[in-house]
Coordinates of C-alpha atoms and ligand atoms in Angstrom, one line a residue:
X5 CA 129.7 80.0 65.9
X6 CA 132.8 78.2 68.5
X7 CA 135.3 75.7 65.5
X8 CA 134.9 71.8 65.8
X9 CA 138.8 71.1 66.5
X10 CA 139.9 67.2 64.8
X11 CA 142.4 65.5 66.4
X12 CA 144.1 62.0 65.6
X13 CA 144.7 59.8 68.6
X14 CA 147.4 57.6 67.8
X15 CA 146.1 54.8 69.7
X16 CA 146.8 51.6 70.6
X17 CA 144.5 49.5 72.0
X18 CA 145.3 49.8 75.7
X19 CA 143.2 51.7 78.4
X20 CA 145.1 54.9 77.9
X21 CA 144.6 55.3 74.6
X22 CA 140.6 54.8 75.2
X23 CA 140.8 56.9 78.6
X24 CA 142.2 60.0 76.3
X25 CA 139.8 59.8 73.1
X26 CA 137.0 59.5 75.5
X27 CA 138.0 62.5 77.7
X28 CA 138.8 64.7 74.0
X29 CA 135.3 63.4 72.7
X30 CA 133.4 64.3 76.2
X31 CA 134.9 67.8 74.9
X32 CA 133.4 68.2 72.1
X33 CA 136.4 67.4 70.2
X34 CA 136.3 65.3 66.8
X35 CA 138.6 62.2 67.7
X36 CA 140.0 60.2 65.1
X37 CA 141.3 57.2 66.6
X38 CA 143.7 55.8 64.4
X39 CA 146.3 52.6 64.9
X40 CA 150.4 52.5 63.2
X41 CA 150.0 48.3 62.2
X42 CA 153.5 46.7 62.5
X43 CA 154.5 43.1 62.3
X44 CA 154.8 43.4 65.8
X45 CA 151.8 44.5 67.2
X46 CA 148.8 43.7 65.6
X47 CA 145.7 45.1 65.7
X48 CA 142.7 42.8 66.0
X49 CA 142.9 44.5 70.5
X50 CA 143.2 47.6 68.7
X51 CA 139.3 47.1 66.4
X52 CA 137.8 45.7 69.9
X53 CA 139.0 48.7 72.4
X54 CA 138.4 51.7 69.5
X55 CA 134.8 49.6 68.9
X56 CA 134.1 49.5 72.9
X57 CA 134.3 53.3 72.4
X58 CA 132.2 53.3 69.7
X59 CA 134.8 53.9 67.0
X60 CA 135.6 52.3 63.9
X61 CA 139.2 52.4 63.8
X62 CA 141.7 54.1 61.2
X63 CA 144.5 51.2 60.5
X64 CA 148.1 52.5 58.9
X65 CA 150.5 49.8 58.2
X66 CA 154.2 51.4 58.5
X67 CA 155.8 47.8 58.9
X68 CA 158.3 48.8 56.1
X69 CA 159.7 52.4 58.1
X70 CA 159.6 50.4 61.3
X71 CA 161.5 47.5 60.2
X72 CA 164.1 50.0 58.8
X73 CA 163.7 52.0 61.7
X74 CA 164.2 48.9 64.8
X75 CA 167.6 48.8 62.9
X76 CA 169.0 51.0 64.7
X77 CA 166.6 53.4 66.5
X78 CA 168.2 56.5 67.6
X79 CA 167.2 56.1 70.9
X80 CA 168.0 52.9 71.1
X81 CA 165.9 50.3 72.8
X82 CA 164.2 49.2 76.3
X83 CA 163.7 46.7 78.3
X84 CA 163.9 44.1 75.3
X85 CA 164.1 45.2 71.9
X86 CA 161.6 47.2 71.8
X87 CA 162.5 51.5 70.8
X88 CA 159.8 52.5 71.7
X89 CA 160.7 56.3 71.8
X90 CA 160.9 56.0 68.5
X91 CA 158.3 53.9 67.2
X92 CA 156.2 56.7 69.2
X93 CA 158.0 59.1 66.9
X94 CA 157.4 57.5 63.5
X95 CA 153.2 57.2 64.3
X96 CA 153.5 60.7 65.2
X97 CA 155.7 61.1 62.2
X98 CA 153.4 59.3 59.2
X99 CA 150.2 60.6 61.7
X100 CA 151.3 64.1 60.6
X101 CA 152.0 63.0 56.5
X102 CA 147.8 61.8 57.3
X103 CA 147.1 65.4 58.9
X104 CA 145.4 67.2 54.9
X105 CA 144.3 64.0 54.3
X106 CA 142.2 63.6 57.2
X107 CA 142.1 67.8 57.8
X108 CA 143.2 67.0 61.2
X109 CA 144.2 70.0 63.5
X110 CA 146.3 68.4 66.2
X111 CA 147.3 65.2 67.5
X112 CA 146.6 63.6 71.5
X113 CA 148.1 60.3 72.5
X114 CA 147.2 58.5 76.0
X115 CA 151.4 58.7 77.5
X116 CA 150.8 59.4 81.2
X117 CA 153.8 60.9 83.0
X118 CA 156.1 58.8 83.9
X119 CA 154.2 56.0 83.1
X120 CA 156.6 53.5 81.6
X121 CA 160.8 53.6 82.2
X122 CA 162.0 54.5 78.9
X123 CA 159.2 56.4 76.7
X124 CA 157.3 58.2 79.4
X125 CA 159.6 59.7 81.2
X126 CA 159.4 64.0 80.2
X127 CA 162.8 63.8 78.3
X128 CA 162.1 60.9 76.4
X129 CA 158.2 62.8 76.0
X130 CA 160.0 65.1 74.3
X131 CA 162.5 63.1 71.9
X132 CA 159.7 61.7 71.0
X133 CA 158.2 65.0 69.5
X134 CA 161.2 65.6 69.0
X135 CA 161.6 62.9 66.8
X136 CA 158.1 63.4 64.7
X137 CA 158.4 66.9 63.0
X138 CA 155.3 68.1 65.4
X139 CA 156.1 68.9 68.8
X140 CA 153.8 71.5 68.6
X141 CA 150.2 69.6 67.9
X142 CA 150.8 67.0 70.4
X143 CA 148.6 67.2 73.3
X144 CA 148.3 64.6 75.8
X145 CA 145.5 64.8 77.2
X146 CA 146.2 62.3 80.5
X147 CA 149.2 64.9 81.4
X148 CA 149.3 67.9 79.8
X149 CA 148.3 69.4 82.9
X150 CA 152.2 68.9 83.6
X151 CA 154.1 69.2 80.5
X152 CA 154.9 71.5 78.3
X153 CA 151.9 74.0 76.6
X154 CA 151.5 73.3 72.6
X155 CA 150.6 75.6 70.0
X156 CA 146.5 73.6 70.5
X157 CA 146.5 75.4 74.2
X158 CA 148.2 78.7 73.6
X159 CA 145.9 79.3 71.0
X160 CA 142.9 78.1 72.7
X161 CA 142.5 75.4 71.2
X162 CA 142.4 73.1 73.8
X163 CA 141.8 74.5 77.5
X164 CA 144.5 73.2 79.9
X165 CA 142.7 73.4 83.1
X166 CA 140.6 70.7 81.3
X167 CA 143.5 68.7 80.2
X168 CA 144.6 66.2 83.4
X169 CA 147.0 65.2 85.7
X170 CA 147.7 62.1 85.8
X171 CA 151.7 61.1 86.1
X172 CA 153.4 57.4 87.3
X173 CA 153.1 54.4 87.5
X174 CA 149.7 54.0 90.3
X175 CA 146.7 52.8 87.4
X176 CA 144.2 53.7 90.3
X177 CA 143.1 57.3 88.6
X178 CA 142.8 55.4 85.5
X179 CA 140.6 52.9 87.0
X180 CA 138.8 55.1 88.1
X181 CA 138.3 57.3 84.9
X182 CA 136.8 53.8 83.0
X183 CA 134.6 53.2 85.9
X184 CA 133.0 56.8 85.3
X185 CA 133.5 56.3 81.7
X186 CA 131.9 53.2 81.4
X187 CA 134.8 51.1 79.8
X188 CA 133.8 47.0 80.6
X189 CA 136.8 45.9 79.5
X190 CA 140.6 46.6 78.5
X191 CA 144.2 45.5 77.8
X192 CA 147.0 45.4 80.0
X193 CA 149.3 48.3 79.4
X194 CA 152.2 47.4 76.0
X195 CA 150.1 44.1 75.9
X196 CA 149.7 42.8 72.6
X197 CA 153.9 44.0 71.9
X198 CA 156.6 41.6 71.5
X199 CA 159.2 43.6 71.3
X200 CA 158.5 43.5 74.6
X201 CA 158.3 40.0 74.9
X202 CA 161.9 38.5 76.4
X203 CA 162.3 35.5 73.5
X204 CA 160.6 37.4 70.5
X205 CA 163.2 39.5 71.6
X206 CA 165.7 37.4 71.9
X207 CA 165.7 35.8 68.0
X208 CA 164.4 39.5 65.9
X209 CA 167.9 40.0 67.6
X210 CA 169.8 37.0 66.3
X211 CA 168.0 38.5 63.1
X212 CA 169.5 42.0 62.8
X213 CA 172.6 40.3 63.7
X214 CA 172.9 38.2 60.6
X215 CA 171.2 41.0 58.1
X216 CA 168.3 38.9 57.8
X217 CA 165.2 41.5 59.6
X218 CA 163.4 40.7 56.1
X219 CA 159.7 40.2 56.6
X220 CA 158.5 36.9 55.9
X221 CA 161.7 35.8 58.4
X222 CA 160.3 38.2 61.0
X223 CA 156.9 36.7 60.7
X224 CA 158.2 33.2 61.7
X225 CA 159.9 34.4 64.5
X226 CA 156.6 34.2 65.6
X227 CA 155.7 30.4 65.9
X228 CA 158.2 27.7 66.4
X229 CA 161.2 26.6 68.1
X230 CA 164.5 28.4 66.3
X231 CA 168.6 27.1 65.3
X232 CA 171.0 29.2 64.3
X233 CA 173.3 26.7 61.3
X234 CA 176.0 29.0 61.0
X235 CA 176.0 32.9 60.5
X236 CA 174.0 32.6 57.3
X237 CA 171.3 29.0 57.9
X238 CA 168.7 28.4 60.0
X239 CA 165.7 25.5 61.1
X240 CA 162.3 26.3 62.8
X241 CA 161.1 23.2 64.1
X242 CA 156.8 23.7 64.2
X243 CA 155.9 22.7 68.2
X244 CA 152.5 22.1 67.5
X245 CA 150.3 21.9 64.7
X246 CA 148.7 25.1 64.1
X247 CA 153.0 25.8 63.7
X248 CA 152.9 23.1 61.2
X249 CA 150.5 24.6 59.6
X250 CA 151.5 28.3 59.9
X251 CA 154.5 26.8 58.8
X252 CA 153.0 25.2 55.9
X253 CA 150.9 28.9 54.5
X254 CA 154.7 31.1 55.7
X255 CA 157.0 29.0 53.5
X256 CA 157.4 30.7 49.9
X257 CA 160.4 29.8 48.2
X258 CA 161.9 28.3 52.0
X259 CA 162.8 24.7 52.7
X260 CA 160.4 22.8 54.7
X261 CA 161.8 19.3 56.0
X262 CA 159.5 16.6 57.4
X263 CA 159.7 13.3 58.4
X264 CA 158.8 10.8 56.0
X265 CA 155.8 8.7 56.3
X266 CA 155.7 9.0 60.1
X267 CA 153.2 11.9 61.8
X268 CA 156.0 14.5 63.3
X269 CA 156.4 18.2 63.1
X270 CA 157.7 20.2 60.2
X271 CA 161.0 22.0 59.6
X272 CA 161.7 25.0 56.9
X273 CA 164.6 26.7 56.3
X274 CA 165.3 30.1 56.9
X275 CA 168.6 31.5 54.5
X276 CA 168.9 34.4 52.2
X277 CA 170.6 31.8 50.1
X278 CA 170.4 27.7 48.6
X279 CA 171.6 25.9 51.7
X280 CA 174.1 23.4 50.7
X281 CA 173.5 19.5 50.9
X282 CA 175.5 19.5 54.5
X283 CA 172.7 22.2 55.8
X284 CA 170.1 20.9 54.8
X285 CA 171.2 17.3 56.6
X286 CA 171.8 19.4 59.9
X287 CA 168.1 21.1 59.6
X288 CA 167.0 17.7 58.8
X289 CA 168.6 16.0 61.6
X290 CA 167.5 18.6 64.5
X291 CA 164.0 17.4 63.2
X292 CA 164.2 14.4 63.4
X293 CA 165.3 14.8 66.8
X294 CA 161.9 16.2 67.6
X295 CA 159.9 13.4 66.1
X296 CA 158.7 11.4 69.4
X297 CA 157.8 8.4 67.0
X298 CA 160.9 8.5 64.5
X299 CA 164.2 6.5 65.7
X300 CA 166.9 7.7 65.6
X301 CA 167.4 7.3 62.3
X302 CA 165.2 8.1 59.6
X303 CA 164.4 9.7 56.7
X304 CA 163.6 13.4 56.3
X305 CA 162.2 14.5 53.1
X306 CA 162.2 18.1 51.9
X307 CA 161.6 21.1 48.6
X308 CA 159.7 23.5 48.6
X309 CA 156.3 24.0 49.5
X310 CA 154.2 21.4 47.5
X311 CA 156.8 20.2 46.1
X312 CA 159.1 18.1 49.2
X313 CA 161.0 15.6 46.7
X314 CA 163.4 15.6 48.0
X315 CA 165.4 13.1 50.5
X316 CA 168.0 12.0 53.3
X317 CA 168.3 10.0 55.2
X318 CA 169.8 11.1 58.9
X319 CA 170.1 10.2 62.0
X320 CA 169.0 12.4 64.8
X321 CA 171.1 15.1 66.7
X322 CA 173.1 14.8 70.1
X323 CA 170.9 16.6 72.6
X324 CA 174.2 18.5 73.3
X325 CA 175.3 20.1 69.5
X326 CA 171.5 20.8 69.9
X327 CA 171.7 23.2 72.7
X328 CA 174.5 25.0 71.4
X329 CA 172.5 26.3 67.8
X330 CA 169.9 27.4 69.8
X331 CA 168.3 30.3 69.7
Ligands
SF4_417 S1 155.6 48.9 73.2 FE1 155.9 48.1 70.7 S2 154.3 49.3 69.9 FE2 154.6 50.7 71.5 S3 155.7 52.0 71.2 FE3 156.8 50.5 72.9 S4 158.2 49.4 70.1 FE4 156.2 50.5 69.4

């Protein structure tokens, strides 16, 4: 009896990853979709997408390694702060480390030749392979007919004739396949990765430039208005109730600021050191600027979570000065 080969499928939750899983499943392979979680790409949508095609997703957190890679990706960034080649390389490398545990024979991904400007050119797919250390074990079912043979093809675990030859930016063939395979709902390509978002990327770049790329500071990038006071200190102001709740939730040792007895937004200071009195006053005057109910001068209370026991009276900051600090 022919051996049933098992493969990991790098699974983002996008349509291409769903199609590559189903294509291999229908050819009789044992496919294990795996998702690599980072602070920039949550797993919720991928879990739903896997469910849509009848799979439970394996979720593997690569946050620490991803943050390290992000500071200096070998192949640089895409349009924004997305280091897609290094990111894919890291995912394959991590998958390789789990290979024995899950008894997989090879790896697949939904990459389509020429679909994305940065990560899916032929040379980029080669670079991903090189970074991964398992270049010769990767099969890309949607485009493999157009790519160099890898070990699973040479050894005839995978029949090249059964692989596809999709390339380019048109989504027509994928849409037809989705239809044929009965996939009813799916995400837009690359949807969900914050590293492809322009304003998030600006804030992230600022963190990297100021040597503040730490997990908690990254989480704060997802909410609020951001202002840099100096090289060491920034302040974030909530824009709506949900963001104020998130500030309370995320703050650990950070100082929280709030107007005294006047409803309004919360602010939080991000810094690796204790902020000075002057820096706290400046942050307070920024906070006050975003409180419509407050007079031009008011008291702001501050302290660590649940201990806003300190007080400072400040004027609202001048708009011109404020705009210079906006990230
Ligand atoms: S879009 Fe984001 S998650 Fe996807 S490869 Fe690029 S950086 Fe990684």
